[in-house]
């Protein structure tokens, strides 16, 4: 067999990233020009963007990794006690051991208590929670259960446009079809039920939609759904028999005026019967996009609601095939969901960085400039800024074989030393162009004084 | 949709583990009887089995997690320098940042140098190496490329019997079919090419075999292939056009007399054309099963040989969907493949534990007792011991609705407080029964004095 001919056709359908060319060019520029740095705001990665890790989190993890630190007076008492407690839940007292498939049971308990507090007392069952090496990994596993790769017509999954690319890649790679629903840029990227309805209609004769993927707060848009909007989506999913895949990894990053995070789990429960006992829901969260910003630890969880117990057994098998998730990441989840309390030695420092607002650039105010526009942002890590490109610029990019917004990103990189990602990576209405960047630092704004004007 | 009816039929085919019932019972026993511990030798997990982590590895990781330790005089100079160097390769100087998809390029370089040294100077290309959250994760990704879930007949993958279950679960979950080849217990679980031939014939009309999975040294068998045996398998794969998936995670654990680890990559290269330039190969290794025993960090790598560049692009996309692998696990790979050198302050201590032999129980000598037998073991972490059960015992287990070897494991657990896994989890010739256990500690043997005789 020549492998290229024989490979899984679904793999061939996975969208390959435009971003690769930009990242390579950024590396070249760093070397050629001996720039101190290219300012990289293309990732959803707090530490890369200059945010510092939380001291308490890192101290506990270090003491778990190297237990002699537990006996050292250089670390605060609550850090040492916490490390001791965490190690007590590890087999052989080592973070080098596997854990149970779903994760350390004490940590799962912390997560369920966190969810209960977040949702105003609505209970969360530990047996419905699975920890994994990042939330994307859980999304892939749940999709794996939902997608029937042999079905005809194919399984369909509704996803927003614009949307970060990884979920779409997972869907396509499993042999399902993405059914796009467009977010309304005119209404600050709101999710509209009429558009979900239109998308579902569009799938007729093409595929069999079984699930609806929502990301709230949005990536790349920063849109935060109201309680009413969440309820409408739940009602729609219920009516159409769709499984709800709800990506809530930006739940800690809500800072818009009048914006509030309302979890789907909470809204569902508050809606009461028949919804609360029937709508199937998977909600995802992680230590990467929360206030910890610990992407490199690779740790997230999924909470499953209203699933058939027989299906839960299959999910257990699916998660078990990769043994267990990284133990230090699991401990970070415990620290995130059960943080220091008033009176603990680590509390004052921990609490200082309790709000992401400190880091966040109020992009919308700055970017309503000629040539650029951005609606108010409610939450999340990013700005998704509209580029009003001139016909000349669009023409030029086409001559170069680039998407117009990739061309703009390339110019930003070449002339300003700033690495962003083009809207074409996320999907956008035809004839519109955007860039996404991480707003967690204001390095980009502080460029104002030194950067050249970029002509496009 | 009621999810149970609608779920992926391949997921329904995944074998669910018998082990679950044993593990639950072990937990119950711990609580009921207030046993200090159930002796758990059911996992391939060094730290759980009582092996201590390596000081150098843990010190470097701790300093990477909490960088103020780099300035502390409590850690050896080479540890602090190494941590500084590792952090220099992380974006934003933090292990909390994502890395490139394949892993940190400097770490991939260390791995390629390690492979080159291991294979007597045969070059290894960094661009062919991908780091992942454990080797099983990489195996799943490569299978995902090879398995065409829509093909008829289905894709087939040859796997050994007995074999640890996770690879088979991945194969089935992706919609492919396992084609079993039996290892020869009479010849210390040797892999025989005639049996591969028989297995391939058996697939005719059933599926389209595209790959051959081999694990060397074996799990659960401990069989170590000779150079000649490796060459024979390569010749077979070449002749039949099979992709070679070679699980070499136990490569550091070879201790049998006259046993030697010869990598497939090395054997392939030494065989010269046409083999060396054509046989497609993926070789897997990890920090879990090497001498580090750091299962909980979740880190392994795959080296790909002779793949079409277009296929490599798809593999890049597939790995990119989970962002990157855990950074601390990546650093552990660097430490494993580029350890302290003579003259470094950490070298003497590091070198003391340079051989796993210290921990290994020479099971074969002990278990050729009436009722139990085990051929000599060449390597790996386990003994796979044959149970010569009486007809009465087999009858009794059937009455209880248990597999005979699960029944034996349950007795070992109930009466001896020892948790092992039954042979039926791994596959075995009909009418034969086995148990597998981790031989890295001799706790099991030291039970001799106190345990009751177990009647089966």
mmCIF file of C-alpha atoms in Angstrom, chain B residues 93-368:
data_model
loop_
_atom_site.group_PDB
_atom_site.id
_atom_site.type_symbol
_atom_site.label_atom_id
_atom_site.label_comp_id
_atom_site.label_asym_id
_atom_site.label_seq_id
_atom_site.Cartn_x
_atom_site.Cartn_y
_atom_site.Cartn_z
ATOM 1 C CA UNK B 93 9.682 31.603 29.790
ATOM 2 C CA UNK B 94 6.787 29.587 31.248
ATOM 3 C CA UNK B 95 5.887 25.900 31.248
ATOM 4 C CA UNK B 96 2.317 27.234 31.165
ATOM 5 C CA UNK B 97 2.566 28.195 27.485
ATOM 6 C CA UNK B 98 1.670 26.037 24.512
ATOM 7 C CA UNK B 99 4.560 24.738 22.432
ATOM 8 C CA UNK B 100 4.798 24.021 18.725
ATOM 9 C CA UNK B 101 2.507 21.156 17.684
ATOM 10 C CA UNK B 102 5.276 18.537 17.444
ATOM 11 C CA UNK B 103 6.879 19.733 20.678
ATOM 12 C CA UNK B 104 9.675 22.107 21.701
ATOM 13 C CA UNK B 105 12.202 21.982 18.850
ATOM 14 C CA UNK B 106 15.228 21.743 21.165
ATOM 15 C CA UNK B 107 13.641 18.740 22.909
ATOM 16 C CA UNK B 108 12.886 17.064 19.607
ATOM 17 C CA UNK B 109 16.535 17.585 18.738
ATOM 18 C CA UNK B 110 17.573 15.824 21.983
ATOM 19 C CA UNK B 111 15.302 12.917 21.139
ATOM 20 C CA UNK B 112 16.757 12.566 17.656
ATOM 21 C CA UNK B 113 20.301 12.571 19.100
ATOM 22 C CA UNK B 114 19.249 9.900 21.620
ATOM 23 C CA UNK B 115 17.832 7.717 18.844
ATOM 24 C CA UNK B 116 21.017 8.158 16.834
ATOM 25 C CA UNK B 117 23.203 7.082 19.778
ATOM 26 C CA UNK B 118 20.888 4.166 20.569
ATOM 27 C CA UNK B 119 21.012 2.964 16.959
ATOM 28 C CA UNK B 120 24.782 3.061 16.555
ATOM 29 C CA UNK B 121 24.911 6.311 14.613
ATOM 30 C CA UNK B 122 22.035 5.803 12.190
ATOM 31 C CA UNK B 123 20.611 9.294 11.707
ATOM 32 C CA UNK B 124 17.201 10.359 12.989
ATOM 33 C CA UNK B 125 15.453 13.380 11.459
ATOM 34 C CA UNK B 126 13.874 15.792 13.961
ATOM 35 C CA UNK B 127 11.065 16.599 11.509
ATOM 36 C CA UNK B 128 9.930 12.962 11.759
ATOM 37 C CA UNK B 129 9.382 13.126 15.520
ATOM 38 C CA UNK B 130 6.168 14.135 17.309
ATOM 39 C CA UNK B 131 5.791 14.395 21.069
ATOM 40 C CA UNK B 132 2.390 13.552 22.534
ATOM 41 C CA UNK B 133 0.595 13.085 25.857
ATOM 42 C CA UNK B 134 1.765 9.472 26.147
ATOM 43 C CA UNK B 135 2.608 6.980 23.429
ATOM 44 C CA UNK B 136 -0.914 5.535 23.301
ATOM 45 C CA UNK B 137 -2.124 8.907 22.160
ATOM 46 C CA UNK B 138 0.348 8.871 19.239
ATOM 47 C CA UNK B 139 -0.652 5.329 18.330
ATOM 48 C CA UNK B 140 -4.266 6.507 18.174
ATOM 49 C CA UNK B 141 -3.324 9.393 15.877
ATOM 50 C CA UNK B 142 -1.321 7.243 13.471
ATOM 51 C CA UNK B 143 -4.129 4.661 13.408
ATOM 52 C CA UNK B 144 -6.550 7.486 12.672
ATOM 53 C CA UNK B 145 -4.578 8.201 9.493
ATOM 54 C CA UNK B 146 -4.359 4.538 8.466
ATOM 55 C CA UNK B 147 -7.937 3.443 9.139
ATOM 56 C CA UNK B 148 -10.510 4.209 6.476
ATOM 57 C CA UNK B 149 -13.706 4.000 8.476
ATOM 58 C CA UNK B 150 -15.843 4.080 5.345
ATOM 59 C CA UNK B 151 -14.063 1.327 3.440
ATOM 60 C CA UNK B 152 -15.652 -1.992 2.629
ATOM 61 C CA UNK B 153 -14.185 -4.432 3.490
ATOM 62 C CA UNK B 154 -13.048 -2.736 6.662
ATOM 63 C CA UNK B 155 -9.439 -1.817 7.404
ATOM 64 C CA UNK B 156 -7.563 -4.513 9.354
ATOM 65 C CA UNK B 157 -4.675 -4.222 11.788
ATOM 66 C CA UNK B 158 -2.694 -7.271 12.923
ATOM 67 C CA UNK B 159 -2.204 -7.372 16.683
ATOM 68 C CA UNK B 160 -0.605 -9.964 18.959
ATOM 69 C CA UNK B 161 -2.441 -12.231 21.403
ATOM 70 C CA UNK B 162 -1.897 -11.718 24.282
ATOM 71 C CA UNK B 163 -1.702 -7.933 24.063
ATOM 72 C CA UNK B 164 -2.498 -5.049 26.410
ATOM 73 C CA UNK B 165 -5.984 -3.852 25.567
ATOM 74 C CA UNK B 166 -5.612 -0.153 24.741
ATOM 75 C CA UNK B 167 -4.356 -0.533 21.165
ATOM 76 C CA UNK B 168 -7.193 -2.937 20.335
ATOM 77 C CA UNK B 169 -9.703 -0.465 21.799
ATOM 78 C CA UNK B 170 -8.271 2.305 19.597
ATOM 79 C CA UNK B 171 -8.455 0.106 16.498
ATOM 80 C CA UNK B 172 -12.049 -0.942 17.115
ATOM 81 C CA UNK B 173 -13.134 2.560 18.094
ATOM 82 C CA UNK B 174 -11.890 3.895 14.753
ATOM 83 C CA UNK B 175 -13.960 1.380 12.815
ATOM 84 C CA UNK B 176 -11.190 -1.052 11.916
ATOM 85 C CA UNK B 177 -10.909 -4.765 12.649
ATOM 86 C CA UNK B 178 -8.221 -6.470 14.728
ATOM 87 C CA UNK B 179 -6.578 -9.468 13.092
ATOM 88 C CA UNK B 180 -5.086 -11.555 15.918
ATOM 89 C CA UNK B 181 -1.751 -13.368 15.612
ATOM 90 C CA UNK B 182 -0.892 -15.670 18.497
ATOM 91 C CA UNK B 183 2.439 -15.503 20.269
ATOM 92 C CA UNK B 184 3.940 -18.896 21.097
ATOM 93 C CA UNK B 185 3.792 -19.568 24.826
ATOM 94 C CA UNK B 186 5.822 -22.752 24.292
ATOM 95 C CA UNK B 187 8.667 -20.631 22.974
ATOM 96 C CA UNK B 188 8.593 -18.023 25.702
ATOM 97 C CA UNK B 189 5.954 -16.034 23.776
ATOM 98 C CA UNK B 190 8.027 -15.696 20.599
ATOM 99 C CA UNK B 191 6.601 -13.895 17.567
ATOM 100 C CA UNK B 192 6.672 -16.290 14.611
ATOM 101 C CA UNK B 193 6.439 -15.195 11.001
ATOM 102 C CA UNK B 194 4.481 -18.336 10.023
ATOM 103 C CA UNK B 195 1.806 -17.219 12.457
ATOM 104 C CA UNK B 196 1.743 -13.727 10.921
ATOM 105 C CA UNK B 197 1.251 -15.446 7.577
ATOM 106 C CA UNK B 198 -1.614 -17.545 8.966
ATOM 107 C CA UNK B 199 -3.252 -14.455 10.496
ATOM 108 C CA UNK B 200 -3.017 -12.559 7.226
ATOM 109 C CA UNK B 201 -4.621 -15.465 5.353
ATOM 110 C CA UNK B 202 -7.401 -15.551 7.927
ATOM 111 C CA UNK B 203 -8.264 -11.940 7.091
ATOM 112 C CA UNK B 204 -9.118 -12.774 3.482
ATOM 113 C CA UNK B 205 -12.714 -11.869 2.783
ATOM 114 C CA UNK B 206 -13.029 -10.278 6.218
ATOM 115 C CA UNK B 207 -10.999 -7.081 6.066
ATOM 116 C CA UNK B 208 -8.180 -5.293 4.295
ATOM 117 C CA UNK B 209 -5.085 -5.469 6.536
ATOM 118 C CA UNK B 210 -2.935 -2.334 6.194
ATOM 119 C CA UNK B 211 -0.799 -2.390 9.341
ATOM 120 C CA UNK B 212 1.015 -4.715 11.730
ATOM 121 C CA UNK B 213 1.282 -3.765 15.395
ATOM 122 C CA UNK B 214 4.228 -5.211 17.335
ATOM 123 C CA UNK B 215 5.225 -4.580 20.939
ATOM 124 C CA UNK B 216 8.874 -5.304 21.781
ATOM 125 C CA UNK B 217 9.747 -5.991 24.585
ATOM 126 C CA UNK B 218 6.314 -7.475 25.099
ATOM 127 C CA UNK B 219 3.399 -6.469 27.282
ATOM 128 C CA UNK B 220 2.181 -8.649 28.951
ATOM 129 C CA UNK B 221 4.666 -11.308 27.860
ATOM 130 C CA UNK B 222 8.127 -9.860 28.479
ATOM 131 C CA UNK B 223 9.384 -11.484 25.264
ATOM 132 C CA UNK B 224 12.308 -9.631 23.652
ATOM 133 C CA UNK B 225 12.794 -10.095 19.907
ATOM 134 C CA UNK B 226 16.225 -10.991 18.543
ATOM 135 C CA UNK B 227 17.736 -9.016 15.669
ATOM 136 C CA UNK B 228 16.897 -11.923 13.363
ATOM 137 C CA UNK B 229 13.276 -11.928 14.494
ATOM 138 C CA UNK B 230 12.982 -8.170 13.899
ATOM 139 C CA UNK B 231 14.459 -8.568 10.418
ATOM 140 C CA UNK B 232 11.995 -11.344 9.594
ATOM 141 C CA UNK B 233 9.061 -9.188 10.627
ATOM 142 C CA UNK B 234 10.345 -6.283 8.532
ATOM 143 C CA UNK B 235 10.730 -8.568 5.523
ATOM 144 C CA UNK B 236 7.180 -9.823 6.039
ATOM 145 C CA UNK B 237 5.787 -6.274 6.309
ATOM 146 C CA UNK B 238 7.663 -5.261 3.187
ATOM 147 C CA UNK B 239 6.415 -8.230 1.191
ATOM 148 C CA UNK B 240 2.808 -7.710 2.256
ATOM 149 C CA UNK B 241 2.825 -3.906 2.067
ATOM 150 C CA UNK B 242 1.994 -3.471 5.758
ATOM 151 C CA UNK B 243 2.674 -0.322 7.762
ATOM 152 C CA UNK B 244 4.700 -1.222 10.901
ATOM 153 C CA UNK B 245 3.429 0.177 14.195
ATOM 154 C CA UNK B 246 6.191 -0.663 16.655
ATOM 155 C CA UNK B 247 5.598 -0.093 20.338
ATOM 156 C CA UNK B 248 9.062 0.083 21.887
ATOM 157 C CA UNK B 249 8.152 1.691 25.209
ATOM 158 C CA UNK B 250 9.908 -1.043 27.203
ATOM 159 C CA UNK B 251 13.196 -0.639 25.314
ATOM 160 C CA UNK B 252 15.100 0.296 28.498
ATOM 161 C CA UNK B 253 13.865 -2.757 30.404
ATOM 162 C CA UNK B 254 15.778 -5.666 28.940
ATOM 163 C CA UNK B 255 17.409 -7.924 31.485
ATOM 164 C CA UNK B 256 17.155 -11.522 30.264
ATOM 165 C CA UNK B 257 20.374 -13.418 29.643
ATOM 166 C CA UNK B 258 21.350 -13.071 25.972
ATOM 167 C CA UNK B 259 18.521 -10.569 25.472
ATOM 168 C CA UNK B 260 19.271 -7.312 23.708
ATOM 169 C CA UNK B 261 17.014 -4.542 22.458
ATOM 170 C CA UNK B 262 17.351 -3.958 18.712
ATOM 171 C CA UNK B 263 15.128 -1.180 17.437
ATOM 172 C CA UNK B 264 13.103 -1.720 14.272
ATOM 173 C CA UNK B 265 14.506 1.541 12.923
ATOM 174 C CA UNK B 266 18.051 0.250 13.311
ATOM 175 C CA UNK B 267 17.321 -3.183 11.861
ATOM 176 C CA UNK B 268 15.477 -1.591 8.935
ATOM 177 C CA UNK B 269 18.322 0.759 8.205
ATOM 178 C CA UNK B 270 20.941 -1.991 8.447
ATOM 179 C CA UNK B 271 19.005 -4.212 6.051
ATOM 180 C CA UNK B 272 19.652 -1.633 3.307
ATOM 181 C CA UNK B 273 17.667 -1.246 0.055
ATOM 182 C CA UNK B 274 14.996 -1.943 -0.910
ATOM 183 C CA UNK B 275 13.754 -2.260 2.696
ATOM 184 C CA UNK B 276 15.481 0.746 4.251
ATOM 185 C CA UNK B 277 13.898 3.243 1.870
ATOM 186 C CA UNK B 278 10.410 1.792 1.561
ATOM 187 C CA UNK B 279 9.035 0.097 4.683
ATOM 188 C CA UNK B 280 6.776 2.559 6.524
ATOM 189 C CA UNK B 281 7.412 2.522 10.235
ATOM 190 C CA UNK B 282 6.198 4.317 13.352
ATOM 191 C CA UNK B 283 8.178 3.674 16.543
ATOM 192 C CA UNK B 284 6.797 4.715 19.941
ATOM 193 C CA UNK B 285 8.579 5.442 23.204
ATOM 194 C CA UNK B 286 7.663 7.262 26.422
ATOM 195 C CA UNK B 287 8.780 8.518 29.828
ATOM 196 C CA UNK B 288 6.222 6.202 31.475
ATOM 197 C CA UNK B 289 7.791 2.830 30.796
ATOM 198 C CA UNK B 290 11.408 3.901 30.540
ATOM 199 C CA UNK B 291 13.630 4.099 33.620
ATOM 200 C CA UNK B 292 11.971 7.376 34.606
ATOM 201 C CA UNK B 293 8.638 5.644 35.264
ATOM 202 C CA UNK B 294 6.845 9.002 35.030
ATOM 203 C CA UNK B 295 3.437 7.757 33.830
ATOM 204 C CA UNK B 296 1.607 10.650 35.479
ATOM 205 C CA UNK B 297 3.386 13.271 33.361
ATOM 206 C CA UNK B 298 1.848 11.790 30.184
ATOM 207 C CA UNK B 299 4.613 12.109 27.655
ATOM 208 C CA UNK B 300 5.856 10.030 24.772
ATOM 209 C CA UNK B 301 7.025 10.414 21.210
ATOM 210 C CA UNK B 302 6.675 8.758 17.831
ATOM 211 C CA UNK B 303 9.394 8.598 15.188
ATOM 212 C CA UNK B 304 8.060 8.135 11.651
ATOM 213 C CA UNK B 305 10.170 6.544 8.918
ATOM 214 C CA UNK B 306 9.618 6.496 5.144
ATOM 215 C CA UNK B 307 6.291 8.312 5.162
ATOM 216 C CA UNK B 308 5.113 10.263 2.155
ATOM 217 C CA UNK B 309 5.564 14.021 2.801
ATOM 218 C CA UNK B 310 1.878 14.594 1.959
ATOM 219 C CA UNK B 311 0.918 12.131 4.692
ATOM 220 C CA UNK B 312 3.244 13.925 7.105
ATOM 221 C CA UNK B 313 1.212 17.102 6.469
ATOM 222 C CA UNK B 314 -1.971 15.336 7.540
ATOM 223 C CA UNK B 315 -0.221 14.019 10.628
ATOM 224 C CA UNK B 316 0.789 17.581 11.486
ATOM 225 C CA UNK B 317 -2.847 18.681 11.239
ATOM 226 C CA UNK B 318 -4.024 15.761 13.347
ATOM 227 C CA UNK B 319 -1.541 16.454 16.150
ATOM 228 C CA UNK B 320 -2.300 20.190 15.980
ATOM 229 C CA UNK B 321 -5.930 19.669 16.929
ATOM 230 C CA UNK B 322 -4.930 19.044 20.536
ATOM 231 C CA UNK B 323 -2.651 22.125 20.606
ATOM 232 C CA UNK B 324 0.482 20.613 22.152
ATOM 233 C CA UNK B 325 1.500 17.976 24.656
ATOM 234 C CA UNK B 326 2.108 18.668 28.377
ATOM 235 C CA UNK B 327 5.220 20.830 28.664
ATOM 236 C CA UNK B 328 6.567 19.215 31.850
ATOM 237 C CA UNK B 329 6.296 15.834 30.146
ATOM 238 C CA UNK B 330 8.222 17.233 27.193
ATOM 239 C CA UNK B 331 10.952 18.427 29.537
ATOM 240 C CA UNK B 332 11.054 14.951 31.136
ATOM 241 C CA UNK B 333 11.671 13.515 27.666
ATOM 242 C CA UNK B 334 14.577 15.922 27.300
ATOM 243 C CA UNK B 335 16.009 14.795 30.643
ATOM 244 C CA UNK B 336 15.555 11.137 29.713
ATOM 245 C CA UNK B 337 17.245 11.494 26.347
ATOM 246 C CA UNK B 338 19.966 13.928 27.478
ATOM 247 C CA UNK B 339 20.775 12.882 31.067
ATOM 248 C CA UNK B 340 23.540 14.166 33.400
ATOM 249 C CA UNK B 341 27.062 13.357 32.236
ATOM 250 C CA UNK B 342 30.135 12.235 34.206
ATOM 251 C CA UNK B 343 31.458 15.289 36.020
ATOM 252 C CA UNK B 344 28.019 16.884 36.514
ATOM 253 C CA UNK B 345 27.068 17.289 40.193
ATOM 254 C CA UNK B 346 23.926 15.201 39.676
ATOM 255 C CA UNK B 347 25.662 12.389 37.814
ATOM 256 C CA UNK B 348 26.692 10.087 40.684
ATOM 257 C CA UNK B 349 23.189 9.888 42.168
ATOM 258 C CA UNK B 350 21.522 9.674 38.776
ATOM 259 C CA UNK B 351 23.795 6.869 37.723
ATOM 260 C CA UNK B 352 23.121 4.788 40.824
ATOM 261 C CA UNK B 353 19.668 4.058 39.558
ATOM 262 C CA UNK B 354 20.727 3.569 36.002
ATOM 263 C CA UNK B 355 19.467 0.062 35.782
ATOM 264 C CA UNK B 356 16.035 -1.314 36.325
ATOM 265 C CA UNK B 357 17.484 -4.712 37.102
ATOM 266 C CA UNK B 358 17.694 -3.631 40.704
ATOM 267 C CA UNK B 359 13.944 -3.581 40.895
ATOM 268 C CA UNK B 360 13.156 -6.556 38.845
ATOM 269 C CA UNK B 361 11.976 -9.774 40.226
ATOM 270 C CA UNK B 362 13.179 -12.781 38.339
ATOM 271 C CA UNK B 363 9.739 -14.177 38.247
ATOM 272 C CA UNK B 364 10.365 -17.092 36.031
ATOM 273 C CA UNK B 365 12.508 -18.821 38.637
ATOM 274 C CA UNK B 366 9.823 -18.547 41.241
ATOM 275 C CA UNK B 367 6.724 -19.423 39.343
ATOM 276 C CA UNK B 368 7.518 -22.763 37.894
#
